[in-house]
Coordinates of C-alpha atoms in Angstrom, one line a residue:
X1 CA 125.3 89.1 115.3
X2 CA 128.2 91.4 113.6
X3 CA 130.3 88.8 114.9
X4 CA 129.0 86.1 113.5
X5 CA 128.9 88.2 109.9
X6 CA 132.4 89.4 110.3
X7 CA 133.3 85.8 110.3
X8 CA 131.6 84.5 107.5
X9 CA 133.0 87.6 105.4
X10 CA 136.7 86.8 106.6
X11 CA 136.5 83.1 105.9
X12 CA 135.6 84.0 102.3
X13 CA 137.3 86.9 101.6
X14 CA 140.3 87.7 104.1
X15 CA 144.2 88.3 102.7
X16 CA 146.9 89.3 104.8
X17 CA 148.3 92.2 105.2
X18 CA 151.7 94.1 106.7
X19 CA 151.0 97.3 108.4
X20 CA 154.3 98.9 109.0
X21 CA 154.1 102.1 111.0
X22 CA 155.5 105.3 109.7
X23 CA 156.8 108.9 110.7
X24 CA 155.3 111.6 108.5
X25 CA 157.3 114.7 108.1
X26 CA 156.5 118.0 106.1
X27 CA 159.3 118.0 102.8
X28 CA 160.9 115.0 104.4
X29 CA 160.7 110.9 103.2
X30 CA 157.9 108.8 105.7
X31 CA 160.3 106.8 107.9
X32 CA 159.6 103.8 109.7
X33 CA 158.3 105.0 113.7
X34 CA 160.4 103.1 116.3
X35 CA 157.9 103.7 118.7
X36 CA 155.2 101.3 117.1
X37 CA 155.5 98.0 116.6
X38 CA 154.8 96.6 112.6
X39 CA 151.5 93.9 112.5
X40 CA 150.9 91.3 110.3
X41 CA 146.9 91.2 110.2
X42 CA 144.1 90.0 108.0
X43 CA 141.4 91.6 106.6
X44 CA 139.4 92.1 103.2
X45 CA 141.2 94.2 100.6
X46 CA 138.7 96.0 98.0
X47 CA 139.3 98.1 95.2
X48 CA 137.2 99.3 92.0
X49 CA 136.5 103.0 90.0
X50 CA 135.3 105.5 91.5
X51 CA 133.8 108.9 89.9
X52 CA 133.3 112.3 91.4
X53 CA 131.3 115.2 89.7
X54 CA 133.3 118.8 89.7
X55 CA 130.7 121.0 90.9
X56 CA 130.3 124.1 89.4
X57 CA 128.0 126.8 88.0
X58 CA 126.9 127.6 84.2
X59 CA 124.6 129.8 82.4
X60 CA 122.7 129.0 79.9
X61 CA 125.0 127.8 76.6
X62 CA 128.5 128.6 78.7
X63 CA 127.9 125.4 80.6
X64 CA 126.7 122.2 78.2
X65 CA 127.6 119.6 80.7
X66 CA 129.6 118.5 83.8
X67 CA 132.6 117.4 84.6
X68 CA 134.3 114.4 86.4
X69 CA 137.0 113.3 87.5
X70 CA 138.1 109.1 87.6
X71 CA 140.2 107.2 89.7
X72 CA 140.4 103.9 91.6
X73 CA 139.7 103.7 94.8
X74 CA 141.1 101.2 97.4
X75 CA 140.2 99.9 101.2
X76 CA 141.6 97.6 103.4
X77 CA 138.5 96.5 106.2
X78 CA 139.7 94.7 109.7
X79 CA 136.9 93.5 111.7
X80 CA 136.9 94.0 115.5
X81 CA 138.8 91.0 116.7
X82 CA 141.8 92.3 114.7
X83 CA 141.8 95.5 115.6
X84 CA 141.9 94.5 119.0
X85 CA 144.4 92.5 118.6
X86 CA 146.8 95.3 117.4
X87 CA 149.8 96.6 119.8
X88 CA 148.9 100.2 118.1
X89 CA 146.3 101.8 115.9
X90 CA 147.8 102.5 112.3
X91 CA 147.7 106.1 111.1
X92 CA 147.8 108.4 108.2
X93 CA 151.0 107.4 106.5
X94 CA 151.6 104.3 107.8
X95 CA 152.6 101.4 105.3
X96 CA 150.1 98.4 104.2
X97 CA 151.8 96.0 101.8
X98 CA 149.6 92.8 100.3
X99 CA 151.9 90.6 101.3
X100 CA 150.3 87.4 99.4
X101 CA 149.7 89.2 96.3
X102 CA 152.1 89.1 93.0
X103 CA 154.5 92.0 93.8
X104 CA 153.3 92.6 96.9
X105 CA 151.7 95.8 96.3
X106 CA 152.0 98.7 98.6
X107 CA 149.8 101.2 100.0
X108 CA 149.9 104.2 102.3
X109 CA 147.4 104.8 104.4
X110 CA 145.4 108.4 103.8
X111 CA 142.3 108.1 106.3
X112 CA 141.5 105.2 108.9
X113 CA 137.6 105.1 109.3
X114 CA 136.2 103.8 112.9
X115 CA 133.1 102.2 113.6
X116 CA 130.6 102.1 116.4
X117 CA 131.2 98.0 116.3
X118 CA 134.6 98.2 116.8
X119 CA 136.5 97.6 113.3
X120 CA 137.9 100.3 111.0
X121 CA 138.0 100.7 107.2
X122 CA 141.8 101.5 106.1
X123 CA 141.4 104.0 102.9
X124 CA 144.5 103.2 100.9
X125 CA 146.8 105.2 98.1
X126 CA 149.4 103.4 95.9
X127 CA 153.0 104.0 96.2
X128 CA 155.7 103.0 94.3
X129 CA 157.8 99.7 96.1
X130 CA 160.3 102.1 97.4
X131 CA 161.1 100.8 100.8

């Protein structure tokens, strides 16, 4: 069944994607890792706002309402059959550029979210084209 639904949803909504692996560092550049090989993939690209609430206390009149912070947030999705397709995972820092887009926009990877069916959820942070 998730196979059949992964299918419909990449048939509608699936973009490529370049995944270039990287080599983190502490107080150094990310450089590409030459012991993973680069992918070409497709999956489904999603951005939109996102809101969080700073939690904190107040008394009485000190405190008249909450605060929160906006941003956008971005993820790339690759169903099973992609995934296992890949020579190697990607990782935190790793590259993903929207290859078909205007300008090719590029991301870095911050977290890589698995799933008990098999495909992950690749949550993504802007960088400047620098390459």
């Amino acid at each position: 069944m998730d196979q059949i639904a992964s299918a419909a949803v990449m048939a509608v909504f699936a973009e490529p994607a370049v995944i270039l692996p990287r080599v983190s560092a502490q107080y150094a550049e990310r450089v590409v890792d030459p012991e993973r090989l680069g992918a070409l993939v497709e999956g489904v690209f999603s951005a939109g706002p996102a809101e969080d609430r700073l939690k904190g206390a107040g008394r009485g009149a000190e405190f008249s309402g909450t605060s929160r912070v906006v941003s956008m947030s971005a993820e790339f999705w690759l169903p099973k059959a992609q995934v296992d397709a890949l020579a190697a995972l990607p990782t935190k820092g790793d590259k993903l550029s929207l290859s078909n887009r205007a300008g090719a926009p590029v991301y870095a990877i911050s977290a890589v979210q698995h799933t008990d069916m098999g495909d992950i959820t690749l949550i993504l942070v802007r960088e400047d084209a620098v390459p």
